[in-house]
């Protein structure tokens, strides 16, 4: 029986993380899901959210800006549009992105509102994940 899960987080910008962990919790478009070793394989889409993993007594947190997750019996592979570990998030940049998105949401005639809404969600989630260290 597999005792660990191999967690890989990959983005178009590069390989962000790889390690053997005990548990992963991620934000699927159908809701949050948890994975332990020996999980039934499945594929799902991810929404903007936080991914948490546990390795022994350590917990790690990532911002994930949506993408795909492939779960195997002893692996979790995340293919994300972008992903940052909580301690690498530039909070000031996220605050600026939040302000920019809020301004754009006030000018519906000039800016694509769906795009501004997802920018705002990314910024708010990054600020939230950055607090988890
Ligand atoms: P911004 O408007 O600040 O660029 P964004 O949400 O449009 O934010 P993304 O398209 O999700 O940015 O990401 C583009 C690249 O910049 C990715 O490599 C992502 O990891 C990185 N990135 C974006 N915002 C931050 C941040 N606050 N801290 C660290 N890296 C970031």
mmCIF file of N, CA and C and ligand atoms in Angstrom:
data_model
loop_
_atom_site.group_PDB
_atom_site.id
_atom_site.type_symbol
_atom_site.label_atom_id
_atom_site.label_comp_id
_atom_site.label_asym_id
_atom_site.label_seq_id
_atom_site.Cartn_x
_atom_site.Cartn_y
_atom_site.Cartn_z
ATOM 1 N N UNK A 1 0.842 -1.203 0.000
ATOM 2 C CA UNK A 1 0.000 0.000 0.000
ATOM 3 C C UNK A 1 0.880 1.257 0.000
ATOM 4 N N UNK A 2 0.537 2.183 -0.916
ATOM 5 C CA UNK A 2 1.310 3.437 -0.973
ATOM 6 C C UNK A 2 1.093 4.212 0.326
ATOM 7 N N UNK A 3 2.181 4.705 0.880
ATOM 8 C CA UNK A 3 2.039 5.443 2.139
ATOM 9 C C UNK A 3 2.143 6.938 1.942
ATOM 10 N N UNK A 4 2.648 7.324 0.757
ATOM 11 C CA UNK A 4 2.835 8.752 0.468
ATOM 12 C C UNK A 4 2.217 9.082 -0.873
ATOM 13 N N UNK A 5 2.042 10.378 -1.089
ATOM 14 C CA UNK A 5 1.553 10.881 -2.369
ATOM 15 C C UNK A 5 2.646 11.736 -2.976
ATOM 16 N N UNK A 6 2.871 11.601 -4.291
ATOM 17 C CA UNK A 6 3.824 12.499 -4.931
ATOM 18 C C UNK A 6 3.021 13.696 -5.440
ATOM 19 N N UNK A 7 3.309 14.840 -4.878
ATOM 20 C CA UNK A 7 2.621 16.061 -5.300
ATOM 21 C C UNK A 7 3.516 16.836 -6.257
ATOM 22 N N UNK A 8 2.976 17.130 -7.452
ATOM 23 C CA UNK A 8 3.678 17.953 -8.437
ATOM 24 C C UNK A 8 2.794 19.126 -8.791
ATOM 25 N N UNK A 9 3.376 20.314 -8.773
ATOM 26 C CA UNK A 9 2.628 21.507 -9.210
ATOM 27 C C UNK A 9 3.414 22.126 -10.361
ATOM 28 N N UNK A 10 2.745 22.167 -11.517
ATOM 29 C CA UNK A 10 3.398 22.630 -12.750
ATOM 30 C C UNK A 10 2.586 23.777 -13.344
ATOM 31 N N UNK A 11 3.281 24.784 -13.857
ATOM 32 C CA UNK A 11 2.603 25.900 -14.533
ATOM 33 C C UNK A 11 3.326 26.156 -15.860
ATOM 34 N N UNK A 12 2.753 26.973 -16.733
ATOM 35 C CA UNK A 12 3.477 27.316 -17.973
ATOM 36 C C UNK A 12 4.780 28.056 -17.678
ATOM 37 N N UNK A 13 4.907 28.588 -16.462
ATOM 38 C CA UNK A 13 6.124 29.327 -16.086
ATOM 39 C C UNK A 13 7.206 28.397 -15.541
ATOM 40 N N UNK A 14 6.853 27.132 -15.289
ATOM 41 C CA UNK A 14 7.848 26.179 -14.791
ATOM 42 C C UNK A 14 7.280 25.231 -13.751
ATOM 43 N N UNK A 15 8.164 24.333 -13.282
ATOM 44 C CA UNK A 15 7.802 23.347 -12.264
ATOM 45 C C UNK A 15 7.921 24.040 -10.908
ATOM 46 N N UNK A 16 6.812 24.181 -10.217
ATOM 47 C CA UNK A 16 6.793 24.989 -8.989
ATOM 48 C C UNK A 16 7.129 24.154 -7.749
ATOM 49 N N UNK A 17 6.693 22.896 -7.746
ATOM 50 C CA UNK A 17 6.862 22.104 -6.518
ATOM 51 C C UNK A 17 6.806 20.619 -6.818
ATOM 52 N N UNK A 18 7.642 19.857 -6.149
ATOM 53 C CA UNK A 18 7.512 18.397 -6.184
ATOM 54 C C UNK A 18 8.002 17.847 -4.845
ATOM 55 N N UNK A 19 7.211 16.967 -4.262
ATOM 56 C CA UNK A 19 7.624 16.348 -2.987
ATOM 57 C C UNK A 19 6.694 15.173 -2.677
ATOM 58 N N UNK A 20 7.136 14.337 -1.767
ATOM 59 C CA UNK A 20 6.310 13.235 -1.271
ATOM 60 C C UNK A 20 5.579 13.758 -0.044
ATOM 61 N N UNK A 21 4.255 13.721 -0.066
ATOM 62 C CA UNK A 21 3.483 14.294 1.039
ATOM 63 C C UNK A 21 2.467 13.270 1.557
ATOM 64 N N UNK A 22 1.793 13.625 2.654
ATOM 65 C CA UNK A 22 0.823 12.700 3.250
ATOM 66 C C UNK A 22 -0.619 12.972 2.834
ATOM 67 N N UNK A 23 -0.898 14.250 2.532
ATOM 68 C CA UNK A 23 -2.288 14.621 2.238
ATOM 69 C C UNK A 23 -2.310 15.915 1.441
ATOM 70 N N UNK A 24 -3.279 16.030 0.533
ATOM 71 C CA UNK A 24 -3.434 17.258 -0.269
ATOM 72 C C UNK A 24 -4.903 17.672 -0.216
ATOM 73 N N UNK A 25 -5.148 18.961 -0.054
ATOM 74 C CA UNK A 25 -6.513 19.493 -0.134
ATOM 75 C C UNK A 25 -6.487 20.610 -1.175
ATOM 76 N N UNK A 26 -7.362 20.535 -2.177
ATOM 77 C CA UNK A 26 -7.344 21.528 -3.264
ATOM 78 C C UNK A 26 -8.755 22.026 -3.547
ATOM 79 N N UNK A 27 -8.815 23.134 -4.309
ATOM 80 C CA UNK A 27 -10.105 23.776 -4.612
ATOM 81 C C UNK A 27 -10.572 23.389 -6.010
ATOM 82 N N UNK A 28 -11.392 22.357 -6.098
ATOM 83 C CA UNK A 28 -11.956 21.947 -7.384
ATOM 84 C C UNK A 28 -13.122 22.843 -7.754
ATOM 85 N N UNK A 29 -13.460 22.874 -9.044
ATOM 86 C CA UNK A 29 -14.609 23.699 -9.449
ATOM 87 C C UNK A 29 -15.910 23.148 -8.847
ATOM 88 N N UNK A 30 -15.903 21.853 -8.502
ATOM 89 C CA UNK A 30 -17.094 21.249 -7.876
ATOM 90 C C UNK A 30 -17.031 21.331 -6.353
ATOM 91 N N UNK A 31 -15.962 21.909 -5.833
ATOM 92 C CA UNK A 31 -15.818 22.028 -4.387
ATOM 93 C C UNK A 31 -14.447 21.563 -3.935
ATOM 94 N N UNK A 32 -14.162 21.825 -2.678
ATOM 95 C CA UNK A 32 -12.861 21.445 -2.121
ATOM 96 C C UNK A 32 -12.770 19.914 -2.025
ATOM 97 N N UNK A 33 -11.608 19.357 -2.329
ATOM 98 C CA UNK A 33 -11.470 17.897 -2.179
ATOM 99 C C UNK A 33 -10.143 17.571 -1.496
ATOM 100 N N UNK A 34 -10.152 16.473 -0.774
ATOM 101 C CA UNK A 34 -8.956 16.020 -0.076
ATOM 102 C C UNK A 34 -8.493 14.700 -0.665
ATOM 103 N N UNK A 35 -7.178 14.506 -0.704
ATOM 104 C CA UNK A 35 -6.618 13.275 -1.252
ATOM 105 C C UNK A 35 -5.632 12.677 -0.253
ATOM 106 N N UNK A 36 -5.823 11.391 0.026
ATOM 107 C CA UNK A 36 -4.890 10.613 0.851
ATOM 108 C C UNK A 36 -4.311 9.512 -0.039
ATOM 109 N N UNK A 37 -3.216 8.860 0.347
ATOM 110 C CA UNK A 37 -2.706 7.747 -0.453
ATOM 111 C C UNK A 37 -3.795 6.707 -0.703
ATOM 112 N N UNK A 38 -3.728 6.041 -1.844
ATOM 113 C CA UNK A 38 -4.692 5.008 -2.250
ATOM 114 C C UNK A 38 -6.033 5.596 -2.676
ATOM 115 N N UNK A 39 -6.040 6.858 -3.024
ATOM 116 C CA UNK A 39 -7.296 7.483 -3.469
ATOM 117 C C UNK A 39 -7.708 6.909 -4.816
ATOM 118 N N UNK A 40 -9.001 6.886 -5.082
ATOM 119 C CA UNK A 40 -9.508 6.473 -6.401
ATOM 120 C C UNK A 40 -9.057 7.528 -7.421
ATOM 121 N N UNK A 41 -8.480 7.112 -8.564
ATOM 122 C CA UNK A 41 -8.019 8.092 -9.546
ATOM 123 C C UNK A 41 -9.168 8.939 -10.101
ATOM 124 N N UNK A 42 -8.929 10.211 -10.284
ATOM 125 C CA UNK A 42 -9.909 11.077 -10.951
ATOM 126 C C UNK A 42 -9.234 12.333 -11.490
ATOM 127 N N UNK A 43 -9.941 12.948 -12.432
ATOM 128 C CA UNK A 43 -9.468 14.200 -13.043
ATOM 129 C C UNK A 43 -10.475 15.276 -12.698
ATOM 130 N N UNK A 44 -10.001 16.466 -12.383
ATOM 131 C CA UNK A 44 -10.966 17.546 -12.146
ATOM 132 C C UNK A 44 -10.370 18.895 -12.525
ATOM 133 N N UNK A 45 -11.243 19.851 -12.746
ATOM 134 C CA UNK A 45 -10.771 21.221 -12.995
ATOM 135 C C UNK A 45 -10.664 21.938 -11.652
ATOM 136 N N UNK A 46 -9.773 22.902 -11.616
ATOM 137 C CA UNK A 46 -9.540 23.657 -10.383
ATOM 138 C C UNK A 46 -9.998 25.097 -10.564
ATOM 139 N N UNK A 47 -10.469 25.694 -9.477
ATOM 140 C CA UNK A 47 -10.810 27.112 -9.550
ATOM 141 C C UNK A 47 -9.736 27.923 -8.822
ATOM 142 N N UNK A 48 -9.838 29.218 -8.852
ATOM 143 C CA UNK A 48 -8.912 30.068 -8.105
ATOM 144 C C UNK A 48 -9.071 29.699 -6.630
ATOM 145 N N UNK A 49 -7.985 29.349 -5.971
ATOM 146 C CA UNK A 49 -8.129 28.955 -4.575
ATOM 147 C C UNK A 49 -6.806 28.568 -3.943
ATOM 148 N N UNK A 50 -6.916 27.942 -2.800
ATOM 149 C CA UNK A 50 -5.727 27.555 -2.039
ATOM 150 C C UNK A 50 -5.554 26.037 -2.127
ATOM 151 N N UNK A 51 -4.304 25.618 -2.242
ATOM 152 C CA UNK A 51 -3.981 24.193 -2.122
ATOM 153 C C UNK A 51 -3.161 24.051 -0.849
ATOM 154 N N UNK A 52 -3.513 23.064 -0.057
ATOM 155 C CA UNK A 52 -2.791 22.790 1.186
ATOM 156 C C UNK A 52 -2.243 21.379 1.126
ATOM 157 N N UNK A 53 -1.010 21.200 1.576
ATOM 158 C CA UNK A 53 -0.536 19.825 1.711
ATOM 159 C C UNK A 53 0.009 19.635 3.119
ATOM 160 N N UNK A 54 -0.022 18.391 3.566
ATOM 161 C CA UNK A 54 0.557 18.059 4.869
ATOM 162 C C UNK A 54 1.645 17.040 4.642
ATOM 163 N N UNK A 55 2.768 17.288 5.272
ATOM 164 C CA UNK A 55 3.874 16.324 5.227
ATOM 165 C C UNK A 55 4.333 16.160 6.668
ATOM 166 N N UNK A 56 3.987 15.053 7.308
ATOM 167 C CA UNK A 56 4.279 14.886 8.731
ATOM 168 C C UNK A 56 3.584 15.995 9.507
ATOM 169 N N UNK A 57 4.353 16.730 10.294
ATOM 170 C CA UNK A 57 3.744 17.805 11.079
ATOM 171 C C UNK A 57 3.795 19.154 10.346
ATOM 172 N N UNK A 58 4.365 19.142 9.118
ATOM 173 C CA UNK A 58 4.470 20.400 8.351
ATOM 174 C C UNK A 58 3.256 20.580 7.451
ATOM 175 N N UNK A 59 2.853 21.842 7.285
ATOM 176 C CA UNK A 59 1.779 22.148 6.334
ATOM 177 C C UNK A 59 2.288 23.201 5.370
ATOM 178 N N UNK A 60 1.995 23.023 4.087
ATOM 179 C CA UNK A 60 2.395 24.007 3.074
ATOM 180 C C UNK A 60 1.154 24.537 2.371
ATOM 181 N N UNK A 61 1.237 25.797 1.927
ATOM 182 C CA UNK A 61 0.084 26.450 1.303
ATOM 183 C C UNK A 61 0.495 27.052 -0.036
ATOM 184 N N UNK A 62 -0.340 26.863 -1.047
ATOM 185 C CA UNK A 62 -0.107 27.450 -2.362
ATOM 186 C C UNK A 62 -1.331 28.200 -2.836
ATOM 187 N N UNK A 63 -1.082 29.294 -3.536
ATOM 188 C CA UNK A 63 -2.140 29.944 -4.313
ATOM 189 C C UNK A 63 -2.174 29.227 -5.660
ATOM 190 N N UNK A 64 -3.377 28.866 -6.125
ATOM 191 C CA UNK A 64 -3.544 28.221 -7.428
ATOM 192 C C UNK A 64 -4.580 29.038 -8.210
ATOM 193 N N UNK A 65 -4.206 29.452 -9.423
ATOM 194 C CA UNK A 65 -5.141 30.323 -10.156
ATOM 195 C C UNK A 65 -6.022 29.565 -11.140
ATOM 196 N N UNK A 66 -6.349 28.314 -10.808
ATOM 197 C CA UNK A 66 -7.201 27.507 -11.686
ATOM 198 C C UNK A 66 -6.366 26.620 -12.590
ATOM 199 N N UNK A 67 -6.980 25.576 -13.119
ATOM 200 C CA UNK A 67 -6.262 24.642 -13.990
ATOM 201 C C UNK A 67 -6.878 23.262 -13.868
ATOM 202 N N UNK A 68 -6.004 22.251 -13.815
ATOM 203 C CA UNK A 68 -6.461 20.862 -13.776
ATOM 204 C C UNK A 68 -5.712 20.102 -12.694
ATOM 205 N N UNK A 69 -6.365 19.064 -12.197
ATOM 206 C CA UNK A 69 -5.724 18.193 -11.225
ATOM 207 C C UNK A 69 -5.944 16.743 -11.659
ATOM 208 N N UNK A 70 -4.871 15.970 -11.648
ATOM 209 C CA UNK A 70 -4.991 14.548 -11.952
ATOM 210 C C UNK A 70 -4.571 13.783 -10.702
ATOM 211 N N UNK A 71 -5.505 13.002 -10.167
ATOM 212 C CA UNK A 71 -5.220 12.227 -8.959
ATOM 213 C C UNK A 71 -5.045 10.765 -9.347
ATOM 214 N N UNK A 72 -3.919 10.190 -8.945
ATOM 215 C CA UNK A 72 -3.683 8.759 -9.127
ATOM 216 C C UNK A 72 -3.634 8.128 -7.746
ATOM 217 N N UNK A 73 -3.449 6.802 -7.629
ATOM 218 C CA UNK A 73 -3.443 6.166 -6.311
ATOM 219 C C UNK A 73 -2.338 6.697 -5.392
ATOM 220 N N UNK A 74 -1.215 7.122 -5.994
ATOM 221 C CA UNK A 74 -0.130 7.617 -5.153
ATOM 222 C C UNK A 74 0.455 8.924 -5.695
ATOM 223 N N UNK A 75 -0.385 9.706 -6.400
ATOM 224 C CA UNK A 75 0.117 10.977 -6.948
ATOM 225 C C UNK A 75 -0.997 12.000 -7.121
ATOM 226 N N UNK A 76 -0.594 13.249 -7.012
ATOM 227 C CA UNK A 76 -1.493 14.364 -7.335
ATOM 228 C C UNK A 76 -0.685 15.300 -8.218
ATOM 229 N N UNK A 77 -1.157 15.511 -9.445
ATOM 230 C CA UNK A 77 -0.479 16.429 -10.353
ATOM 231 C C UNK A 77 -1.393 17.613 -10.607
ATOM 232 N N UNK A 78 -0.853 18.789 -10.353
ATOM 233 C CA UNK A 78 -1.616 20.025 -10.546
ATOM 234 C C UNK A 78 -1.023 20.743 -11.752
ATOM 235 N N UNK A 79 -1.856 21.000 -12.752
ATOM 236 C CA UNK A 79 -1.434 21.796 -13.905
ATOM 237 C C UNK A 79 -2.180 23.115 -13.758
ATOM 238 N N UNK A 80 -1.470 24.132 -13.326
ATOM 239 C CA UNK A 80 -2.143 25.393 -12.977
ATOM 240 C C UNK A 80 -1.744 26.517 -13.923
ATOM 241 N N UNK A 81 -2.624 27.489 -14.085
ATOM 242 C CA UNK A 81 -2.299 28.669 -14.898
ATOM 243 C C UNK A 81 -1.159 29.435 -14.222
ATOM 244 N N UNK A 82 -1.267 29.596 -12.915
ATOM 245 C CA UNK A 82 -0.135 30.098 -12.129
ATOM 246 C C UNK A 82 -0.283 29.584 -10.706
ATOM 247 N N UNK A 83 0.830 29.464 -10.019
ATOM 248 C CA UNK A 83 0.832 28.911 -8.657
ATOM 249 C C UNK A 83 1.994 29.525 -7.898
ATOM 250 N N UNK A 84 1.736 29.918 -6.669
ATOM 251 C CA UNK A 84 2.824 30.447 -5.838
ATOM 252 C C UNK A 84 2.705 29.897 -4.421
ATOM 253 N N UNK A 85 3.840 29.516 -3.866
ATOM 254 C CA UNK A 85 3.875 29.107 -2.470
ATOM 255 C C UNK A 85 3.591 30.340 -1.615
ATOM 256 N N UNK A 86 2.910 30.163 -0.481
ATOM 257 C CA UNK A 86 2.455 31.325 0.305
ATOM 258 C C UNK A 86 3.578 32.309 0.618
ATOM 259 N N UNK A 87 4.785 31.789 0.920
ATOM 260 C CA UNK A 87 5.860 32.706 1.322
ATOM 261 C C UNK A 87 6.562 33.369 0.131
ATOM 262 N N UNK A 88 6.113 33.068 -1.103
ATOM 263 C CA UNK A 88 6.706 33.744 -2.264
ATOM 264 C C UNK A 88 5.734 34.749 -2.885
ATOM 265 N N UNK A 89 4.563 34.861 -2.300
ATOM 266 C CA UNK A 89 3.569 35.801 -2.854
ATOM 267 C C UNK A 89 3.980 37.240 -2.537
ATOM 268 N N UNK A 90 3.981 38.054 -3.566
ATOM 269 C CA UNK A 90 4.287 39.474 -3.412
ATOM 270 C C UNK A 90 2.962 40.163 -3.040
ATOM 271 N N UNK A 91 2.804 40.427 -1.741
ATOM 272 C CA UNK A 91 1.524 40.946 -1.240
ATOM 273 C C UNK A 91 1.248 42.344 -1.795
ATOM 274 N N UNK A 92 2.305 43.157 -1.888
ATOM 275 C CA UNK A 92 2.117 44.509 -2.415
ATOM 276 C C UNK A 92 1.585 44.448 -3.849
ATOM 277 N N UNK A 93 2.149 43.545 -4.643
ATOM 278 C CA UNK A 93 1.677 43.376 -6.030
ATOM 279 C C UNK A 93 0.207 42.950 -6.052
ATOM 280 N N UNK A 94 -0.156 42.065 -5.149
ATOM 281 C CA UNK A 94 -1.548 41.612 -5.087
ATOM 282 C C UNK A 94 -2.480 42.749 -4.653
ATOM 283 N N UNK A 95 -2.003 43.585 -3.737
ATOM 284 C CA UNK A 95 -2.819 44.732 -3.289
ATOM 285 C C UNK A 95 -3.048 45.693 -4.474
ATOM 286 N N UNK A 96 -1.980 45.926 -5.246
ATOM 287 C CA UNK A 96 -2.101 46.800 -6.434
ATOM 288 C C UNK A 96 -3.067 46.185 -7.454
ATOM 289 N N UNK A 97 -2.945 44.869 -7.660
ATOM 290 C CA UNK A 97 -3.829 44.179 -8.621
ATOM 291 C C UNK A 97 -5.283 44.270 -8.146
ATOM 292 N N UNK A 98 -5.478 44.185 -6.834
ATOM 293 C CA UNK A 98 -6.834 44.274 -6.259
ATOM 294 C C UNK A 98 -7.427 45.656 -6.531
ATOM 295 N N UNK A 99 -6.610 46.709 -6.281
ATOM 296 C CA UNK A 99 -7.087 48.093 -6.506
ATOM 297 C C UNK A 99 -7.437 48.292 -7.982
ATOM 298 N N UNK A 100 -6.544 47.798 -8.857
ATOM 299 C CA UNK A 100 -6.761 47.951 -10.303
ATOM 300 C C UNK A 100 -8.082 47.272 -10.714
ATOM 301 N N UNK A 101 -8.287 46.067 -10.205
ATOM 302 C CA UNK A 101 -9.506 45.323 -10.559
ATOM 303 C C UNK A 101 -10.742 46.039 -10.018
ATOM 304 N N UNK A 102 -10.640 46.589 -8.795
ATOM 305 C CA UNK A 102 -11.799 47.296 -8.213
ATOM 306 C C UNK A 102 -12.148 48.532 -9.043
ATOM 307 N N UNK A 103 -11.110 49.246 -9.489
ATOM 308 C CA UNK A 103 -11.347 50.427 -10.338
ATOM 309 C C UNK A 103 -12.022 50.009 -11.646
ATOM 310 N N UNK A 104 -11.563 48.903 -12.213
ATOM 311 C CA UNK A 104 -12.130 48.440 -13.489
ATOM 312 C C UNK A 104 -13.584 47.988 -13.330
ATOM 313 N N UNK A 105 -13.887 47.458 -12.150
ATOM 314 C CA UNK A 105 -15.265 47.019 -11.912
ATOM 315 C C UNK A 105 -16.218 48.207 -11.768
ATOM 316 N N UNK A 106 -15.652 49.395 -11.516
ATOM 317 C CA UNK A 106 -16.507 50.595 -11.419
ATOM 318 C C UNK A 106 -16.742 51.207 -12.793
ATOM 319 N N UNK A 107 -15.996 50.715 -13.811
ATOM 320 C CA UNK A 107 -16.104 51.307 -15.151
ATOM 321 C C UNK A 107 -16.530 50.238 -16.161
ATOM 322 N N UNK A 108 -17.760 49.786 -15.988
ATOM 323 C CA UNK A 108 -18.287 48.670 -16.801
ATOM 324 C C UNK A 108 -18.243 48.955 -18.297
ATOM 325 N N UNK A 109 -18.376 50.230 -18.663
ATOM 326 C CA UNK A 109 -18.407 50.551 -20.107
ATOM 327 C C UNK A 109 -17.014 50.446 -20.734
ATOM 328 N N UNK A 110 -15.970 50.567 -19.908
ATOM 329 C CA UNK A 110 -14.606 50.571 -20.445
ATOM 330 C C UNK A 110 -13.866 49.239 -20.323
ATOM 331 N N UNK A 111 -14.211 48.452 -19.286
ATOM 332 C CA UNK A 111 -13.435 47.236 -19.021
ATOM 333 C C UNK A 111 -14.309 45.995 -18.993
ATOM 334 N N UNK A 112 -13.721 44.899 -19.448
ATOM 335 C CA UNK A 112 -14.379 43.597 -19.424
ATOM 336 C C UNK A 112 -14.586 43.189 -17.952
ATOM 337 N N UNK A 113 -15.838 43.098 -17.553
ATOM 338 C CA UNK A 113 -16.159 42.877 -16.137
ATOM 339 C C UNK A 113 -15.827 41.452 -15.676
ATOM 340 N N UNK A 114 -15.966 40.485 -16.570
ATOM 341 C CA UNK A 114 -15.641 39.096 -16.178
ATOM 342 C C UNK A 114 -14.143 38.988 -15.895
ATOM 343 N N UNK A 115 -13.369 39.656 -16.734
ATOM 344 C CA UNK A 115 -11.911 39.631 -16.565
ATOM 345 C C UNK A 115 -11.503 40.347 -15.265
ATOM 346 N N UNK A 116 -12.145 41.479 -15.018
ATOM 347 C CA UNK A 116 -11.837 42.225 -13.787
ATOM 348 C C UNK A 116 -12.258 41.420 -12.547
ATOM 349 N N UNK A 117 -13.361 40.691 -12.666
ATOM 350 C CA UNK A 117 -13.841 39.888 -11.525
ATOM 351 C C UNK A 117 -12.841 38.776 -11.208
ATOM 352 N N UNK A 118 -12.303 38.122 -12.254
ATOM 353 C CA UNK A 118 -11.329 37.071 -11.920
ATOM 354 C C UNK A 118 -10.004 37.649 -11.449
ATOM 355 N N UNK A 119 -9.602 38.820 -11.952
ATOM 356 C CA UNK A 119 -8.387 39.464 -11.415
ATOM 357 C C UNK A 119 -8.566 39.758 -9.929
ATOM 358 N N UNK A 120 -9.762 40.269 -9.600
ATOM 359 C CA UNK A 120 -10.037 40.607 -8.196
ATOM 360 C C UNK A 120 -9.988 39.346 -7.332
ATOM 361 N N UNK A 121 -10.569 38.280 -7.837
ATOM 362 C CA UNK A 121 -10.577 37.023 -7.071
ATOM 363 C C UNK A 121 -9.151 36.493 -6.888
ATOM 364 N N UNK A 122 -8.336 36.585 -7.919
ATOM 365 C CA UNK A 122 -6.941 36.140 -7.789
ATOM 366 C C UNK A 122 -6.225 36.972 -6.727
ATOM 367 N N UNK A 123 -6.420 38.302 -6.791
ATOM 368 C CA UNK A 123 -5.719 39.183 -5.850
ATOM 369 C C UNK A 123 -6.154 38.917 -4.404
ATOM 370 N N UNK A 124 -7.467 38.805 -4.191
ATOM 371 C CA UNK A 124 -7.974 38.568 -2.825
ATOM 372 C C UNK A 124 -7.468 37.220 -2.304
ATOM 373 N N UNK A 125 -7.475 36.221 -3.172
ATOM 374 C CA UNK A 125 -7.029 34.879 -2.739
ATOM 375 C C UNK A 125 -5.534 34.894 -2.452
ATOM 376 N N UNK A 126 -4.741 35.591 -3.288
ATOM 377 C CA UNK A 126 -3.290 35.674 -3.010
ATOM 378 C C UNK A 126 -3.040 36.325 -1.639
ATOM 379 N N UNK A 127 -3.771 37.395 -1.352
ATOM 380 C CA UNK A 127 -3.576 38.082 -0.065
ATOM 381 C C UNK A 127 -3.923 37.120 1.091
ATOM 382 N N UNK A 128 -4.994 36.365 0.905
ATOM 383 C CA UNK A 128 -5.421 35.409 1.940
ATOM 384 C C UNK A 128 -4.379 34.287 2.115
ATOM 385 N N UNK A 129 -3.891 33.733 0.998
ATOM 386 C CA UNK A 129 -2.926 32.616 1.079
ATOM 387 C C UNK A 129 -1.609 33.101 1.677
ATOM 388 N N UNK A 130 -1.218 34.346 1.353
ATOM 389 C CA UNK A 130 0.055 34.886 1.864
ATOM 390 C C UNK A 130 0.059 34.976 3.394
ATOM 391 N N UNK A 131 -1.124 35.054 3.987
ATOM 392 C CA UNK A 131 -1.207 35.134 5.460
ATOM 393 C C UNK A 131 -0.915 33.776 6.106
ATOM 394 N N UNK A 132 -0.992 32.706 5.311
ATOM 395 C CA UNK A 132 -0.785 31.340 5.832
ATOM 396 C C UNK A 132 0.680 30.983 5.701
ATOM 397 N N UNK A 133 1.416 31.194 6.731
ATOM 398 C CA UNK A 133 2.854 30.881 6.593
ATOM 399 C C UNK A 133 3.283 29.880 7.645
HETATM 400 P P1 LIG B 1 -0.902 40.878 -11.912
HETATM 401 O O1 LIG B 1 -2.020 41.780 -12.402
HETATM 402 O O2 LIG B 1 -0.233 41.389 -10.670
HETATM 403 O O3 LIG B 1 0.055 40.435 -13.018
HETATM 404 P P2 LIG B 1 -2.327 38.424 -12.323
HETATM 405 O O4 LIG B 1 -3.349 37.755 -11.463
HETATM 406 O O5 LIG B 1 -2.808 38.964 -13.632
HETATM 407 O O6 LIG B 1 -1.618 39.538 -11.435
HETATM 408 P P3 LIG B 1 -1.189 35.983 -13.249
HETATM 409 O O7 LIG B 1 -1.555 36.093 -14.702
HETATM 410 O O8 LIG B 1 -1.999 35.061 -12.386
HETATM 411 O O9 LIG B 1 -1.111 37.441 -12.588
HETATM 412 O O10 LIG B 1 0.358 35.526 -13.116
HETATM 413 C C1 LIG B 1 1.379 35.968 -13.985
HETATM 414 C C2 LIG B 1 2.727 35.576 -13.360
HETATM 415 O O11 LIG B 1 3.003 36.453 -12.263
HETATM 416 C C3 LIG B 1 2.760 34.159 -12.775
HETATM 417 O O12 LIG B 1 4.097 33.668 -12.866
HETATM 418 C C4 LIG B 1 2.405 34.374 -11.310
HETATM 419 O O13 LIG B 1 2.924 33.319 -10.500
HETATM 420 C C5 LIG B 1 3.091 35.711 -11.032
HETATM 421 N N1 LIG B 1 2.393 36.512 -10.012
HETATM 422 C C6 LIG B 1 1.279 37.263 -10.184
HETATM 423 N N2 LIG B 1 0.956 37.918 -9.064
HETATM 424 C C7 LIG B 1 1.882 37.560 -8.141
HETATM 425 C C8 LIG B 1 2.102 37.898 -6.765
HETATM 426 N N3 LIG B 1 1.290 38.739 -6.115
HETATM 427 N N4 LIG B 1 3.166 37.346 -6.137
HETATM 428 C C9 LIG B 1 4.007 36.499 -6.787
HETATM 429 N N5 LIG B 1 3.856 36.143 -8.084
HETATM 430 C C10 LIG B 1 2.816 36.663 -8.758
#
